[in-house]
Amino acid sequence: MGNQTNKEGKPKSSNGYASVNGLKMYYEIYGEGTPLVLIHGGGSTIQTTFGRVLPELSRNNKVIAVEIQAHGHTADIDRPLSFEQDADDIARLLKTLNIKKANLFGFSNGASTTLQFAIRHPVMTGKIIVASTFYKKSGAHDWFWAMMSKPTFEGMPRLYKEAFSKINPDTSALHRMYERDVARMQSFPDISEQQIKSIKAPSLIIIGDRDIVKTRHAVEMQDFIQNSRLAIIPGGHGDYIGEISTPQNSTIIAATASMINSFLNEPAAK
């Protein structure tokens, strides 16, 4: 574990690895305040997903940003890749860090993990932000599943490949991550309506109006999650947080970070 500084010059309190469920999980901690776990998207790292909003989110929160199995600094191990397992790994990490309860912000695949965390570990769950996600396969547009039915490694965004290679130059590890993420999405497991309705954590659902998620599906999620809010922001998949493969509109990125901080700061409803 050590102290580092990110690109914006903001000090990172610590970074390191924790042994969780047989996995050597990498994490970074920024700032102070109520714990906020950041869970990146598929094929991604902490920085490719959250690098543009991390400074603002860590201003008043103790941000714990993780890299899940086979991604970034966290090496793969011989076990299935699943959103449920990722959620359990993060729960174990929090226990290792002596954190009893945390807010969570997941993007895309990371939001699927966040939903599973809220379902499987409700006592540990504070508020959740689930961005650009769907709880059942029919919640994504047909064009997305058509694309996922015949993916190619060459089609993986170059910026994802470069970010991974800077962390881990092993090209076989990069291919393995890609194959695992594709396989997981191709066999995407629906979450039952009953499970979604079981989520009691205050929730903020965010999508772009040109996202892979159908707008009506996001509205349905808001209907099913009792204590939830919904934000539909102009743009595509992750544009609103400046995910690395998107156009970087600093005004929208700043507005989204401010909205998330406002949601986290709201008093819990009685």
Coordinates of C-alpha atoms in Angstrom, one line a residue:
M1 CA 0.0 0.0 0.0
G2 CA 1.3 3.5 -0.7
N3 CA 0.4 7.1 -1.2
Q4 CA 0.1 8.5 -4.7
T5 CA -1.2 11.5 -6.5
N6 CA -3.7 11.3 -9.4
K7 CA -3.4 13.3 -12.7
E8 CA -5.4 16.2 -11.2
G9 CA -2.9 16.5 -8.3
K10 CA -5.4 15.4 -5.7
P11 CA -3.7 13.1 -3.1
K12 CA -4.8 9.5 -2.9
S13 CA -5.0 8.4 0.7
S14 CA -4.0 4.9 -0.1
N15 CA -4.0 2.1 -2.7
G16 CA -3.3 -1.5 -2.4
Y17 CA -4.5 -5.1 -2.7
A18 CA -6.7 -7.1 -0.4
S19 CA -7.2 -10.9 -0.3
V20 CA -10.9 -11.5 -0.8
N21 CA -12.5 -14.8 -1.5
G22 CA -9.3 -16.1 -3.1
L23 CA -8.9 -13.0 -5.2
K24 CA -6.1 -10.3 -4.9
M25 CA -8.4 -7.3 -5.4
Y26 CA -6.9 -3.9 -6.2
Y27 CA -8.4 -0.7 -4.7
E28 CA -7.7 3.0 -4.3
I29 CA -9.0 5.3 -1.6
Y30 CA -9.5 9.0 -2.1
G31 CA -10.8 11.7 0.2
E32 CA -12.7 11.5 3.5
G33 CA -16.3 11.2 4.6
T34 CA -19.0 8.6 4.1
P35 CA -17.6 5.6 2.1
L36 CA -18.6 5.6 -1.6
V37 CA -17.6 2.5 -3.6
L38 CA -17.0 3.0 -7.3
I39 CA -17.4 0.0 -9.6
H40 CA -16.3 0.4 -13.2
G41 CA -17.8 -1.0 -16.4
G42 CA -16.9 -4.0 -18.4
G43 CA -13.4 -4.1 -20.0
S44 CA -12.5 -1.0 -18.0
T45 CA -10.4 0.3 -15.1
I46 CA -11.0 2.8 -12.3
Q47 CA -9.6 5.6 -14.5
T48 CA -11.3 4.8 -17.8
T49 CA -14.7 4.8 -16.2
F50 CA -14.5 7.3 -13.4
G51 CA -11.3 9.4 -14.0
R52 CA -13.3 12.5 -15.0
V53 CA -15.7 12.6 -12.0
L54 CA -13.4 11.1 -9.3
P55 CA -12.0 14.4 -8.1
E56 CA -15.4 15.9 -7.5
L57 CA -16.8 12.8 -5.9
S58 CA -13.9 12.5 -3.5
R59 CA -14.3 16.1 -2.4
N60 CA -16.8 15.2 0.3
N61 CA -16.8 11.4 0.2
K62 CA -14.3 8.6 1.2
V63 CA -14.1 7.1 -2.3
I64 CA -13.1 3.4 -2.5
A65 CA -12.6 2.6 -6.2
V66 CA -12.1 -1.0 -7.0
E67 CA -11.0 -3.1 -10.0
I68 CA -12.9 -6.4 -10.3
Q69 CA -11.6 -9.8 -11.2
A70 CA -9.6 -9.9 -14.4
H71 CA -9.7 -6.1 -14.8
G72 CA -6.9 -3.6 -14.5
H73 CA -4.6 -4.3 -11.5
T74 CA -6.7 -7.3 -10.3
A75 CA -5.5 -10.5 -11.9
D76 CA -7.9 -13.2 -13.1
I77 CA -8.2 -16.4 -11.1
D78 CA -9.8 -19.8 -12.0
R79 CA -13.4 -19.3 -11.1
P80 CA -16.6 -18.1 -13.0
L81 CA -17.0 -14.3 -13.5
S82 CA -20.4 -13.1 -12.3
F83 CA -22.0 -10.0 -10.9
E84 CA -23.0 -11.9 -7.8
Q85 CA -19.4 -12.9 -7.2
D86 CA -18.2 -9.3 -7.8
A87 CA -20.7 -8.1 -5.2
D88 CA -19.5 -10.7 -2.7
D89 CA -15.9 -9.7 -3.3
I90 CA -16.6 -6.0 -2.7
A91 CA -18.5 -6.9 0.5
R92 CA -15.5 -8.9 1.7
L93 CA -13.2 -6.0 0.8
L94 CA -15.3 -3.6 2.8
K95 CA -15.2 -5.9 5.8
T96 CA -11.4 -6.1 5.4
L97 CA -11.3 -2.3 5.5
N98 CA -13.5 -2.3 8.6
I99 CA -16.3 -0.5 6.7
K100 CA -19.7 -1.7 7.9
K101 CA -21.8 0.2 5.4
A102 CA -21.2 2.1 2.2
N103 CA -22.8 4.0 -0.6
L104 CA -22.2 2.5 -4.1
F105 CA -21.9 3.9 -7.6
G106 CA -21.7 1.4 -10.4
F107 CA -21.6 2.1 -14.1
S108 CA -22.8 -0.4 -16.8
N109 CA -21.5 -3.8 -15.6
G110 CA -20.5 -2.2 -12.4
A111 CA -24.2 -1.1 -11.9
S112 CA -25.3 -4.8 -12.4
T113 CA -22.8 -5.6 -9.6
T114 CA -24.3 -2.7 -7.5
L115 CA -27.8 -4.1 -7.9
Q116 CA -26.5 -7.5 -6.7
F117 CA -24.8 -5.9 -3.8
A118 CA -28.0 -4.2 -2.7
I119 CA -29.9 -7.5 -3.0
R120 CA -27.3 -9.8 -1.4
H121 CA -25.9 -7.4 1.3
P122 CA -28.7 -5.0 2.2
V123 CA -27.3 -4.3 5.7
M124 CA -24.1 -3.1 4.2
T125 CA -25.8 -1.0 1.6
G126 CA -26.4 2.8 2.1
K127 CA -27.5 4.6 -1.1
I128 CA -26.8 3.3 -4.6
I129 CA -26.3 5.0 -7.9
V130 CA -26.8 2.6 -10.8
A131 CA -25.8 4.1 -14.2
S132 CA -26.6 2.7 -17.7
T133 CA -27.8 -0.7 -16.5
F134 CA -30.7 -3.0 -17.0
Y135 CA -31.9 -5.8 -14.7
K136 CA -33.2 -8.1 -17.5
K137 CA -31.9 -8.8 -21.0
S138 CA -35.0 -7.3 -22.7
G139 CA -34.1 -3.9 -21.0
A140 CA -31.3 -3.3 -23.6
H141 CA -31.9 -2.4 -27.2
D142 CA -31.9 -5.2 -29.8
W143 CA -29.0 -3.5 -31.6
F144 CA -26.9 -4.1 -28.5
W145 CA -27.6 -7.8 -28.4
A146 CA -27.0 -8.1 -32.1
M147 CA -23.6 -6.5 -31.6
M148 CA -22.9 -8.8 -28.7
S149 CA -23.8 -11.9 -30.7
K150 CA -20.8 -11.5 -33.0
P151 CA -18.1 -9.4 -31.2
T152 CA -14.5 -9.2 -32.2
F153 CA -11.4 -8.3 -30.1
E154 CA -10.5 -5.8 -32.8
G155 CA -13.8 -4.0 -32.0
M156 CA -12.9 -3.5 -28.4
P157 CA -12.2 0.3 -27.9
R158 CA -8.5 1.1 -28.4
L159 CA -8.5 3.3 -25.2
Y160 CA -9.6 0.3 -23.1
K161 CA -6.8 -1.8 -24.6
E162 CA -4.2 0.9 -24.0
A163 CA -5.3 1.5 -20.4
F164 CA -5.2 -2.2 -19.6
S165 CA -1.7 -2.6 -21.2
K166 CA -0.3 0.3 -19.2
I167 CA -1.3 -1.6 -16.1
N168 CA -0.6 -5.1 -17.3
P169 CA 1.4 -5.6 -20.5
D170 CA 0.4 -9.3 -20.7
T171 CA -1.6 -9.5 -23.9
S172 CA -3.0 -12.9 -23.0
A173 CA -4.5 -11.3 -19.8
L174 CA -6.1 -8.6 -22.0
H175 CA -7.6 -11.2 -24.4
R176 CA -8.8 -13.3 -21.4
M177 CA -10.6 -10.2 -19.8
Y178 CA -12.2 -9.5 -23.2
E179 CA -13.4 -13.1 -23.6
R180 CA -14.7 -13.3 -20.1
D181 CA -16.7 -10.0 -20.3
V182 CA -18.2 -11.1 -23.7
A183 CA -19.2 -14.5 -22.3
R184 CA -20.8 -12.9 -19.2
M185 CA -22.9 -10.5 -21.3
Q186 CA -23.9 -13.2 -23.8
S187 CA -25.3 -15.3 -21.0
F188 CA -26.7 -12.2 -19.1
P189 CA -28.8 -13.5 -16.1
D190 CA -32.0 -11.7 -15.5
I191 CA -32.7 -10.4 -12.0
S192 CA -36.2 -11.3 -11.0
E193 CA -38.9 -8.6 -10.5
Q194 CA -39.2 -9.8 -6.9
Q195 CA -35.5 -9.3 -6.3
I196 CA -35.5 -5.8 -7.8
K197 CA -38.5 -4.9 -5.7
S198 CA -36.6 -6.1 -2.6
I199 CA -34.1 -3.3 -2.9
K200 CA -34.8 -0.8 -0.1
A201 CA -31.7 1.4 -0.4
P202 CA -32.3 4.9 -1.7
S203 CA -31.4 4.7 -5.3
L204 CA -30.5 7.0 -8.2
I205 CA -30.9 5.5 -11.6
I206 CA -29.1 7.3 -14.4
I207 CA -29.2 6.7 -18.2
G208 CA -28.5 8.6 -21.3
D209 CA -31.4 9.2 -23.7
R210 CA -29.3 7.4 -26.4
D211 CA -28.0 4.7 -24.1
I212 CA -27.9 0.9 -24.6
V213 CA -30.7 0.8 -22.0
K214 CA -34.3 1.4 -23.2
T215 CA -35.8 4.5 -21.6
R216 CA -39.0 2.6 -20.7
H217 CA -36.9 0.0 -18.9
A218 CA -35.3 2.6 -16.7
V219 CA -38.8 4.0 -15.9
E220 CA -39.8 0.4 -15.0
M221 CA -36.8 0.1 -12.7
Q222 CA -37.8 3.3 -10.9
D223 CA -41.3 1.9 -10.5
F224 CA -40.0 -1.3 -9.0
I225 CA -37.4 0.2 -6.6
Q226 CA -39.5 1.8 -3.9
N227 CA -37.1 4.6 -2.9
S228 CA -35.6 5.6 -6.2
R229 CA -35.1 8.6 -8.4
L230 CA -34.5 8.6 -12.2
A231 CA -32.3 10.9 -14.3
I232 CA -32.3 10.7 -18.1
I233 CA -29.5 12.8 -19.5
P234 CA -29.0 13.7 -23.2
G235 CA -26.2 11.5 -24.6
G236 CA -25.0 8.0 -25.0
H237 CA -23.5 5.3 -22.8
G238 CA -21.5 7.0 -20.1
D239 CA -21.3 10.4 -21.9
Y240 CA -22.7 12.0 -18.7
I241 CA -19.6 11.0 -16.6
G242 CA -17.0 11.4 -19.3
E243 CA -16.3 7.7 -19.6
I244 CA -13.1 7.6 -21.6
S245 CA -14.5 6.4 -24.9
T246 CA -17.2 9.1 -25.0
P247 CA -17.2 12.8 -26.1
Q248 CA -15.9 14.9 -23.2
N249 CA -18.5 17.5 -22.4
S250 CA -17.2 19.1 -19.3
T251 CA -20.4 20.9 -18.5
I252 CA -22.5 17.8 -18.5
I253 CA -19.8 15.8 -16.6
A254 CA -19.7 18.5 -13.9
A255 CA -23.5 18.6 -13.6
T256 CA -23.7 14.9 -13.2
A257 CA -21.1 14.8 -10.5
S258 CA -22.9 17.6 -8.7
M259 CA -26.2 15.8 -9.0
I260 CA -24.7 12.6 -7.6
N261 CA -23.2 14.5 -4.7
S262 CA -26.5 16.2 -4.0
F263 CA -28.3 12.8 -3.9
L264 CA -25.7 11.4 -1.5
N265 CA -26.0 14.4 0.7
E266 CA -29.8 14.3 0.9
P267 CA -31.1 13.2 4.3
A268 CA -32.5 9.7 4.3
A269 CA -36.3 9.7 3.9
K270 CA -38.1 8.7 7.1

